[in-house]
Coordinates of C-alpha atoms in Angstrom, one line a residue:
X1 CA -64.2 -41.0 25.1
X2 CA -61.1 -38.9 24.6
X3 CA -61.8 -35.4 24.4
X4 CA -60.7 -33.1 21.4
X5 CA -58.3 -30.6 20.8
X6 CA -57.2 -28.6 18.4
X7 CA -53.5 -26.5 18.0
X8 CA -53.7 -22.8 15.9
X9 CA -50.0 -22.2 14.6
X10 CA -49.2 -18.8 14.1
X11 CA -45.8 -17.2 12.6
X12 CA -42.5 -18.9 12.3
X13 CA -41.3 -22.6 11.4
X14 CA -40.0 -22.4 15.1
X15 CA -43.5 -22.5 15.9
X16 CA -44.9 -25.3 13.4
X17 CA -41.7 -27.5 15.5
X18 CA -43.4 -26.5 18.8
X19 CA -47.0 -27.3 17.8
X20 CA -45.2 -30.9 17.2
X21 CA -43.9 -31.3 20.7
X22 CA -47.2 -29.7 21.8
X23 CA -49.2 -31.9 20.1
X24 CA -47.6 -35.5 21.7
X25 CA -48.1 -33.6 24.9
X26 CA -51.7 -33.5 24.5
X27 CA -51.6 -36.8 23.5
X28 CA -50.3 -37.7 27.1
X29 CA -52.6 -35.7 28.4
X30 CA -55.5 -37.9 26.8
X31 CA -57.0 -35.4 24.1
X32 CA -57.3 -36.3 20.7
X33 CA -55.7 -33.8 18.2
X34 CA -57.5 -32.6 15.3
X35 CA -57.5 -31.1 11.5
X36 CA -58.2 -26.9 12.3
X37 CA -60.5 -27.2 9.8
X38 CA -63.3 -29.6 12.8
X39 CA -64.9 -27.1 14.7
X40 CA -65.9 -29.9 17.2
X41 CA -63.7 -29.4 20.4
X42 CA -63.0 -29.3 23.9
X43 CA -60.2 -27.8 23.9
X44 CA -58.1 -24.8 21.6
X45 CA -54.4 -24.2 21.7
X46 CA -52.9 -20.9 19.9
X47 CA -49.4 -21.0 19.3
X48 CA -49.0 -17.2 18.8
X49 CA -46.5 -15.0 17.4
X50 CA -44.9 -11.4 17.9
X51 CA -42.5 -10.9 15.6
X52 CA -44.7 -7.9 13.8
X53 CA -47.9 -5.5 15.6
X54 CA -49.8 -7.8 13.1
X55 CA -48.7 -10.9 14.3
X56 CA -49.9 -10.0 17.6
X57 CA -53.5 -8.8 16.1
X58 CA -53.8 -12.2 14.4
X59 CA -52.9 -14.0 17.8
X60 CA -55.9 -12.4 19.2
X61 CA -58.3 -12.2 16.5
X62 CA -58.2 -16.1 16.2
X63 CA -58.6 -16.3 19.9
X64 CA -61.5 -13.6 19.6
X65 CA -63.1 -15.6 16.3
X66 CA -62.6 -19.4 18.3
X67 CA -64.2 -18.3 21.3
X68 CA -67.2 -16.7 19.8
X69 CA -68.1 -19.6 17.3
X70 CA -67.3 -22.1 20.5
X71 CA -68.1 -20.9 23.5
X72 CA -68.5 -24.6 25.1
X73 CA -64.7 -24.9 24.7
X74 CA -61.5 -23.9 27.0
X75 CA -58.8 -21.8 25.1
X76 CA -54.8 -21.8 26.4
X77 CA -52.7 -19.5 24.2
X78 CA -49.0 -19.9 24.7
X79 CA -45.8 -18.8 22.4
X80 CA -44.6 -15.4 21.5
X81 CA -47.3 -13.1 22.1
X82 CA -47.8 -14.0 25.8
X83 CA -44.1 -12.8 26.2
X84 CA -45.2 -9.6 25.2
X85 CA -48.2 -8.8 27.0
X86 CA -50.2 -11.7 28.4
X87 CA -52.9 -9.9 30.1
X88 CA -54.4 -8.9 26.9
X89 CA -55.3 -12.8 25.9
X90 CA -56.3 -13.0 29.1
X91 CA -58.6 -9.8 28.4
X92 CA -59.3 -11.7 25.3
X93 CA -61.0 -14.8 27.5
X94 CA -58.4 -16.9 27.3
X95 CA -58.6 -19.8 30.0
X96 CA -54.7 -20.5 30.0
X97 CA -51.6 -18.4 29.7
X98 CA -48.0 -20.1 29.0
X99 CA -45.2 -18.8 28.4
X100 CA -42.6 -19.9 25.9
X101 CA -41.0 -21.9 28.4
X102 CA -43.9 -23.0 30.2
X103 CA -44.9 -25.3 27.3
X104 CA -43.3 -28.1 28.6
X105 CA -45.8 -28.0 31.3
X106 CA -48.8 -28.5 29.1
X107 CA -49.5 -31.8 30.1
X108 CA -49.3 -31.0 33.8
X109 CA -51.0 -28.7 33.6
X110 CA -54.2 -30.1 31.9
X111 CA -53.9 -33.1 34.2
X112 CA -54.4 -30.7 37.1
X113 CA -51.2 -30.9 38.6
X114 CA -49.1 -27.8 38.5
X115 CA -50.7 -24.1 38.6
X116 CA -51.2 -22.6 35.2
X117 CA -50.6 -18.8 34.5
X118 CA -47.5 -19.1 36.3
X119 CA -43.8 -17.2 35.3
X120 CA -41.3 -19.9 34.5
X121 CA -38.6 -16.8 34.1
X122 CA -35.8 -16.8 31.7
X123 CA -34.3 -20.5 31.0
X124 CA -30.8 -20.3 29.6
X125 CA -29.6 -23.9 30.1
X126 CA -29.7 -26.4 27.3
X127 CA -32.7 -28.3 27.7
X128 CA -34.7 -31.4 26.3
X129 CA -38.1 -31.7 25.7
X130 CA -39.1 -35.3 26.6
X131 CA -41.0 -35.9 24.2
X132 CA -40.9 -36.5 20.7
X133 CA -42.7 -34.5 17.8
X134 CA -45.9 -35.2 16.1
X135 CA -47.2 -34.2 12.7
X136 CA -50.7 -36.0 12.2
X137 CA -51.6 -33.1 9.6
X138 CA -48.1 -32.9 7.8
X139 CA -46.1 -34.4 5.0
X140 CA -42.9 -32.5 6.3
X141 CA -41.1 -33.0 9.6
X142 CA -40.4 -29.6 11.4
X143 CA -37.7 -30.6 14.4
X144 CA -36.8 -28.2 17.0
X145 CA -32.9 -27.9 17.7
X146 CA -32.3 -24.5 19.3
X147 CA -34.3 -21.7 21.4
X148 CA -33.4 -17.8 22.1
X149 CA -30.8 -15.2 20.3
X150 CA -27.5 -13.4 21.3
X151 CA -27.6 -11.0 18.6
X152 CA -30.3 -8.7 19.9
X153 CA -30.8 -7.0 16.4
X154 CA -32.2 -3.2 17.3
X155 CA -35.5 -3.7 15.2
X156 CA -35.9 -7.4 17.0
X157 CA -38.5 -9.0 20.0
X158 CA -37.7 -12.2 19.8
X159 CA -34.3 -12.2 22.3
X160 CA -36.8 -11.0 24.7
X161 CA -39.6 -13.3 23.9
X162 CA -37.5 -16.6 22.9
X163 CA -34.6 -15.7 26.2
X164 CA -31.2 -16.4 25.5
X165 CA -29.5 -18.7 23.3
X166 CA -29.7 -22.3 24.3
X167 CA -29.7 -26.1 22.4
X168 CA -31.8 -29.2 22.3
X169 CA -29.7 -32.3 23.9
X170 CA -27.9 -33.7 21.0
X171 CA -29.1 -37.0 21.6
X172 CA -32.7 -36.1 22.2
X173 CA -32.5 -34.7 19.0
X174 CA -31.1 -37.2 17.0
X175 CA -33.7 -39.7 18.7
X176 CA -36.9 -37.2 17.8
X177 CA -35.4 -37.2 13.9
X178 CA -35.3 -41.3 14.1
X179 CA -38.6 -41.4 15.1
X180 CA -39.9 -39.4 12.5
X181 CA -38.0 -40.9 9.7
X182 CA -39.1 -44.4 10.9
X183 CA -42.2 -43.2 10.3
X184 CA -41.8 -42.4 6.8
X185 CA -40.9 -38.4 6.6
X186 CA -38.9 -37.8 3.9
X187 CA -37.5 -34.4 4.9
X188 CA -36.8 -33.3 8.3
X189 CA -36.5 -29.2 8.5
X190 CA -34.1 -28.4 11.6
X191 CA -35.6 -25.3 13.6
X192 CA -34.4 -22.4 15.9
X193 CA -34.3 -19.0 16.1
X194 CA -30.3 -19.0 15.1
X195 CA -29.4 -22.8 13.8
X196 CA -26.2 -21.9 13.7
X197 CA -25.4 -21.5 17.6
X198 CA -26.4 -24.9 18.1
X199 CA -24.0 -26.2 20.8
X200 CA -24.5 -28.8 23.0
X201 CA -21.6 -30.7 24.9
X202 CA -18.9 -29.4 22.7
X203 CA -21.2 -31.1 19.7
X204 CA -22.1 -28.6 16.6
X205 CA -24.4 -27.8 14.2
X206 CA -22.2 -30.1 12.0
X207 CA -21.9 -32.5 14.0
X208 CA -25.6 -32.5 14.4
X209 CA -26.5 -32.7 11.1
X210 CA -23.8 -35.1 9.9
X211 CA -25.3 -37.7 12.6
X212 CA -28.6 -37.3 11.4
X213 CA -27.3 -38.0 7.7
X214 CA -26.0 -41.0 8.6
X215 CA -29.4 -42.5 9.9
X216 CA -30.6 -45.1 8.0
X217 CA -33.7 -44.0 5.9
X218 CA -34.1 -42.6 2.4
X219 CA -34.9 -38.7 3.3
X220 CA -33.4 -35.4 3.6
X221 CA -32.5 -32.5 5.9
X222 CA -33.4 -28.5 5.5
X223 CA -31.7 -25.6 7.5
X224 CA -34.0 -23.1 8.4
X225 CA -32.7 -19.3 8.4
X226 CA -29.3 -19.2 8.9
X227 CA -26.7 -16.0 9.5
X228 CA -24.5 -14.7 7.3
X229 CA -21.8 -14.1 10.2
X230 CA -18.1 -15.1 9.0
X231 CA -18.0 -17.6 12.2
X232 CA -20.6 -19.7 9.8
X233 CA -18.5 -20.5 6.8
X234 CA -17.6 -24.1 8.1
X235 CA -21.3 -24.5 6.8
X236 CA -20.9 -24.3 3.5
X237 CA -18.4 -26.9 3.4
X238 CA -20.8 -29.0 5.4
X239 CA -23.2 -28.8 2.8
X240 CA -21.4 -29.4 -0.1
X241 CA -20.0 -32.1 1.3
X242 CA -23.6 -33.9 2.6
X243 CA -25.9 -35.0 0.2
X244 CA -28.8 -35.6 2.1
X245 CA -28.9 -31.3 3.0
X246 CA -31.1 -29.9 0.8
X247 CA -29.2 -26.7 -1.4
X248 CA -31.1 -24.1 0.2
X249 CA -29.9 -21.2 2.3
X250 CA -32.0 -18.6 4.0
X251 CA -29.4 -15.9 4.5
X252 CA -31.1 -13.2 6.1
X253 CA -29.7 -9.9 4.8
X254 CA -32.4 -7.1 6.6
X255 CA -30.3 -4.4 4.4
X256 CA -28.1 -3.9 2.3
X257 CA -26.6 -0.6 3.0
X258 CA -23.8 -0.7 5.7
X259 CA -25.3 1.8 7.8
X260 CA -28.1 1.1 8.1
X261 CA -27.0 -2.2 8.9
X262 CA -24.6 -0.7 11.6
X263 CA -28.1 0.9 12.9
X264 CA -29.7 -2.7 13.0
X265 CA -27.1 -4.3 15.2
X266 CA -26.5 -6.7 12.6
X267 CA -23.4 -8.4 12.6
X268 CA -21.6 -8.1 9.6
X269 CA -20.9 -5.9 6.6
X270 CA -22.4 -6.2 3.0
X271 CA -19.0 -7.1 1.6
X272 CA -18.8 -9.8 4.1
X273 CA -22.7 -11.1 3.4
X274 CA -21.2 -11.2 -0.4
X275 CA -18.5 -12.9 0.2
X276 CA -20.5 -15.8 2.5
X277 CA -22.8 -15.6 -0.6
X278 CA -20.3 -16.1 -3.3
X279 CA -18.6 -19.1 -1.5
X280 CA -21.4 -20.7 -1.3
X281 CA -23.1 -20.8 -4.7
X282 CA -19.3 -21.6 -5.9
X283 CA -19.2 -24.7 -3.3
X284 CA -22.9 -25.8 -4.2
X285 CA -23.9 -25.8 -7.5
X286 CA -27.9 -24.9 -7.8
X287 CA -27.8 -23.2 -4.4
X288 CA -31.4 -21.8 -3.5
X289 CA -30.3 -18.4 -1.9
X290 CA -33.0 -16.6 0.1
X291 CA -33.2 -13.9 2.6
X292 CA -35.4 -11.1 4.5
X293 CA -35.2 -7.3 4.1
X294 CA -36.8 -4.4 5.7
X295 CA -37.6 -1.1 4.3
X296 CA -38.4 2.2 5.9
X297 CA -35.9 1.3 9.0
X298 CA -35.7 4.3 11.1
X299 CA -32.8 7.0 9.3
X300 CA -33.2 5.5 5.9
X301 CA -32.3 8.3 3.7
X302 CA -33.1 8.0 -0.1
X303 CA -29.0 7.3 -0.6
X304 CA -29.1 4.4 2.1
X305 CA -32.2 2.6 0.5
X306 CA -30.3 3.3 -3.3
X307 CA -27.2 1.3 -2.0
X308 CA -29.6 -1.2 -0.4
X309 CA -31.9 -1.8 -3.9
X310 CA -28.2 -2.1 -5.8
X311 CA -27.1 -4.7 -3.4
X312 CA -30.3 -6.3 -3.7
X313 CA -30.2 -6.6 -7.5
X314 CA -26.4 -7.6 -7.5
X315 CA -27.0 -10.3 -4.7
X316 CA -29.7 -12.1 -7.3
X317 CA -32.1 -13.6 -4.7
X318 CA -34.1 -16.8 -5.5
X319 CA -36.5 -15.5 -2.8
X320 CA -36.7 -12.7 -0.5
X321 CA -39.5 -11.8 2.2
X322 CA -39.5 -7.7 1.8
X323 CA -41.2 -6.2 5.0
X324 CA -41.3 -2.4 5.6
X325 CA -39.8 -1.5 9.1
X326 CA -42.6 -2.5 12.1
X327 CA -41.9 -0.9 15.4
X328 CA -42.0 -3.4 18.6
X329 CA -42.6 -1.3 22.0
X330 CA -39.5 -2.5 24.1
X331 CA -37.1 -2.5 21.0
X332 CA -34.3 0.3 20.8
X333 CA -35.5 0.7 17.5
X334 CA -38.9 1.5 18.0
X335 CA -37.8 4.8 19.8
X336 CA -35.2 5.9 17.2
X337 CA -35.7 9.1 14.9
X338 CA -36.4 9.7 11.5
X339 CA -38.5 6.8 10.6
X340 CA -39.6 7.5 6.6
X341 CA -43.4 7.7 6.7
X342 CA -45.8 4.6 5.6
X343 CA -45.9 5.9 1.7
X344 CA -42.3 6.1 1.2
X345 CA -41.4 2.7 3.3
X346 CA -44.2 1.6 0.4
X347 CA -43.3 2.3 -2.1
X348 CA -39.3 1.0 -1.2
X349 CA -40.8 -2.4 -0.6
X350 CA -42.9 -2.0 -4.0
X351 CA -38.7 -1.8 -5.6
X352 CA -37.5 -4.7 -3.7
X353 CA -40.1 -6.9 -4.8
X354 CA -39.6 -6.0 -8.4
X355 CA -36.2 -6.6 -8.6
X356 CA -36.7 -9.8 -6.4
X357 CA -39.2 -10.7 -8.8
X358 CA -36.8 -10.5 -11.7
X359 CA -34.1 -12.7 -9.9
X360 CA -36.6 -15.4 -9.0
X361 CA -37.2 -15.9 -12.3
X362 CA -33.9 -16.3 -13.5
X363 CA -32.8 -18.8 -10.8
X364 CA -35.6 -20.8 -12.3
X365 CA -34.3 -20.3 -15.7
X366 CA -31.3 -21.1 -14.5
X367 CA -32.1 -25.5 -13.4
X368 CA -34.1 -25.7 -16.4
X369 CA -32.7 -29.2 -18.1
X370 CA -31.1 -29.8 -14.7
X371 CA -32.4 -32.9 -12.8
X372 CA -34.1 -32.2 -9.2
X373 CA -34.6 -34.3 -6.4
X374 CA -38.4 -33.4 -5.3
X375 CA -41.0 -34.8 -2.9
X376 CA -44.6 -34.5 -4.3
X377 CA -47.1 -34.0 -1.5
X378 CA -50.3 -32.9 -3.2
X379 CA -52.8 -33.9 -5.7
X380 CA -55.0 -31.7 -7.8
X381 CA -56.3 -31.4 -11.6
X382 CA -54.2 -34.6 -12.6
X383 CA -51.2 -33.4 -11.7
X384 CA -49.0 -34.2 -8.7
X385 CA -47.1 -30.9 -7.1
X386 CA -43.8 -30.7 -4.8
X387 CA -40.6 -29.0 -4.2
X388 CA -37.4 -29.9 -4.9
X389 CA -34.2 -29.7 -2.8
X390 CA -33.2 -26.2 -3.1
X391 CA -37.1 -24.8 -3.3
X392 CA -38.6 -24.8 -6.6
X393 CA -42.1 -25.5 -6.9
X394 CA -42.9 -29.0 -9.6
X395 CA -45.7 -30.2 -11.1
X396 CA -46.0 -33.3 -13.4
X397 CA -48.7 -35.8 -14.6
X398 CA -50.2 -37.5 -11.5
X399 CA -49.4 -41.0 -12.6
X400 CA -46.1 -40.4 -13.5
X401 CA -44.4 -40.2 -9.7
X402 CA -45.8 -41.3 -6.3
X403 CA -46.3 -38.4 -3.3
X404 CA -44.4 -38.9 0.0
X405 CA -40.9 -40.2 -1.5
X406 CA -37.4 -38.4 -3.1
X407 CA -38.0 -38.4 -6.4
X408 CA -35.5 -37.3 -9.6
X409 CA -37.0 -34.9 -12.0
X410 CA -35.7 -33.6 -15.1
X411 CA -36.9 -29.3 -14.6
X412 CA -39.1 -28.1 -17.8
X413 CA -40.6 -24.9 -18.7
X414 CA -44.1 -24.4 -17.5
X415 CA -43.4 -27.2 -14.9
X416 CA -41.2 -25.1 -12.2
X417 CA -41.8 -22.0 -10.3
X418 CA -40.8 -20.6 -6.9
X419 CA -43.3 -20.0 -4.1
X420 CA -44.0 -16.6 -2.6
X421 CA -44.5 -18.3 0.7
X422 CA -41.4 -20.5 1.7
X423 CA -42.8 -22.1 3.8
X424 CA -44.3 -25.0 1.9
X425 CA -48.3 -26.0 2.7
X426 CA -48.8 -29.3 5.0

């Protein structure tokens, strides 16, 4: 009898990809991968995150909360948070340590035949995972195209969690998004920490996704975050001239003050993220623009986070992810003066999400009457519920479309909304 596992994604869409190329590895390995919600196993895998303090307190928690309610079971913890500090899962009772690159050793490993615990070190070559992903619990296809980040963004642990910037063989690729769209996923979501430095052989991120457009099958493609940089452009044309991407941008912004932007290590200016902004939504019609921001960054004045809550409003987000500032130990950040205290950083936030709020609700306003391409993927109440190409949430009557295909739908009041969460449920 095959024995059981189960994988615990924490954090990014980075992540969910992983858990797919994690989960066909235990599948090689002989386990049987289950739901999270059987609590009958042999074996747990945590795919944890550190991009916040909190993420790192949730990593453990569930490692603390699985291993008291199944002590019979062994526990390997992998991803982000083993970067930062792996002796604390081990602390934790964890039975396996992997780092981020490490993962491809999983089945090894479980078979006995290479030590576990072990330091790959830094991998900066492009690389290929060997095997192809698997999503027995999801209606959506999350593929892995691109590890690590250049940028090394002040406030930022992932460039020395994730390593340096590196690409998925283009052909490796292509084959993994095949696979799944043989096996009926309508919409593959192409994952990295920066999509855009995809480079592998000379072969772009256009190049990429115009070969996986022209695979036969009726689906479509999402970008995940993206950067604003001015090196980026050629995307938009990209998009607007492929049908199959979805129109949906998420432009990540962290401020909108130059300064402060300046004190971020971010890459660009707020002129140039309007500009990037502008030609898009002129180029795509129905453009789904969202983006991140942080409040209470270390030297925020009351002027700099005025400027940044103008820009906001002007820059009329369909969504936006509003954190206050978390330090990471190791960060430059996270050592620099004048941080504004947890009430103020509050109560900045508290704005952002107001005036995101408003925007939301007039880019929904905005594709009422307009048809949208959606895939339903839930049932409840009678009514069938999806998301269309550039991210609005659509419910209709349950026997009026069928889940798990494109579908066109005309958008009517009291049938669309935008989700606070963007990444969609499985």
């Amino acid at each position: 009898m095959n024995k059981k596992a189960v994988i615990y994604t924490l954090g990014c869409r980075l992540n969910c990809a992983d858990t797919a190329l994690l989960t066909s590895r235990l599948e090689l390995a002989g386990y049987t991968v289950v739901s999270e919600q059987q609590t009958d196993f042999d074996l747990a895998v945590i795919n944890s995150c550190a991009v916040t303090a909190e993420a790192v307190r949730k990593s453990r928690q569930t490692l603390r909360k699985l291993k008291k309610n199944n002590p019979q079971a062994a526990f390997l913890v992998t991803g982000c948070a083993v970067e930062v500090n792996a002796e604390q899962f081990r602390t934790d009772g964890a039975d396996y340590v992997l780092t981020n690159p490490d993962k491809k050793d999983l089945t090894a490993i479980l078979a006995g035949m290479t030590a576990a615990n072990k330091s790959s070190g830094e991998c900066r070559e492009n690389f290929q995972e060997l095997v192809t992903s698997s999503f027995p619990f999801r209606s959506r296809a999350f593929v892995k195209i691109q590890e690590g980040c250049n940028n090394f963004c002040t406030y930022c642990i992932v460039p020395y969690v994730r390593g340096r910037e590196r690409s998925r063989k283009f052909a490796e690729v292509l084959d993994d998004c095949r696979q799944l769209i043989d096996s009926g996923f309508p919409e593959i979501v192409l994952t990295g920490v920066n999509t855009c430095a995809y480079s592998d052989d000379g072969k772009t991120l256009g190049e990429l996704i115009h070969s996986i457009a022209e695979l036969p099958g009726d689906f479509r493609i999402r970008l995940s975050s993206t950067e604003p940089h001015f090196n980026n452009r050629n995307l938009i044309d990209i998009m607007a001239e492929t049908p199959k991407i979805c129109r949906f941008l998420h432009l990540s912004l962290q401020h909108g003050c130059d300064r402060i932007l300046k004190a971020m290590n971010r890459h660009y200016t707020s002129s140039q993220y309007a500009d990037f902004v502008a030609e898009a939504r002129e180029k795509i019609p129905g453009l789904h623009i969202g983006t991140d921001i942080i409040a209470g960054f270390p030297g925020e004045t009351d002027d700099d986070f005025a400027v940044c809550a103008e820009f906001v409003q002007k820059m009329q987000f369909a969504n936006a992810h509003i954190f206050t500032y978390s330090p990471r130990p190791g960060t430059p950040a996270a050592t620099m003066p004048d941080r504004p205290d947890g009430k103020t950083a509050g109560l900045r936030a508290a704005r952002l999400r107001e005036i995101t709020a408003i925007s939301k609700q007039e880019f929904i306003n905005s594709q009422l009457g307009t048809e949208l391409q959606v895939i339903f993927e839930t049932a409840s109440n009678g009514m069938l519920h999806g998301w269309s190409d550039n991210y609005i949430a659509v419910s209709v009557p349950e026997n009026s479309a069928e889940k798990g295909c494109i579908t066109t739908v005309k958008a009517a009041k009291n049938t669309v909304s935008i989700p606070d969460n963007l990444l969609p449920p499985a």
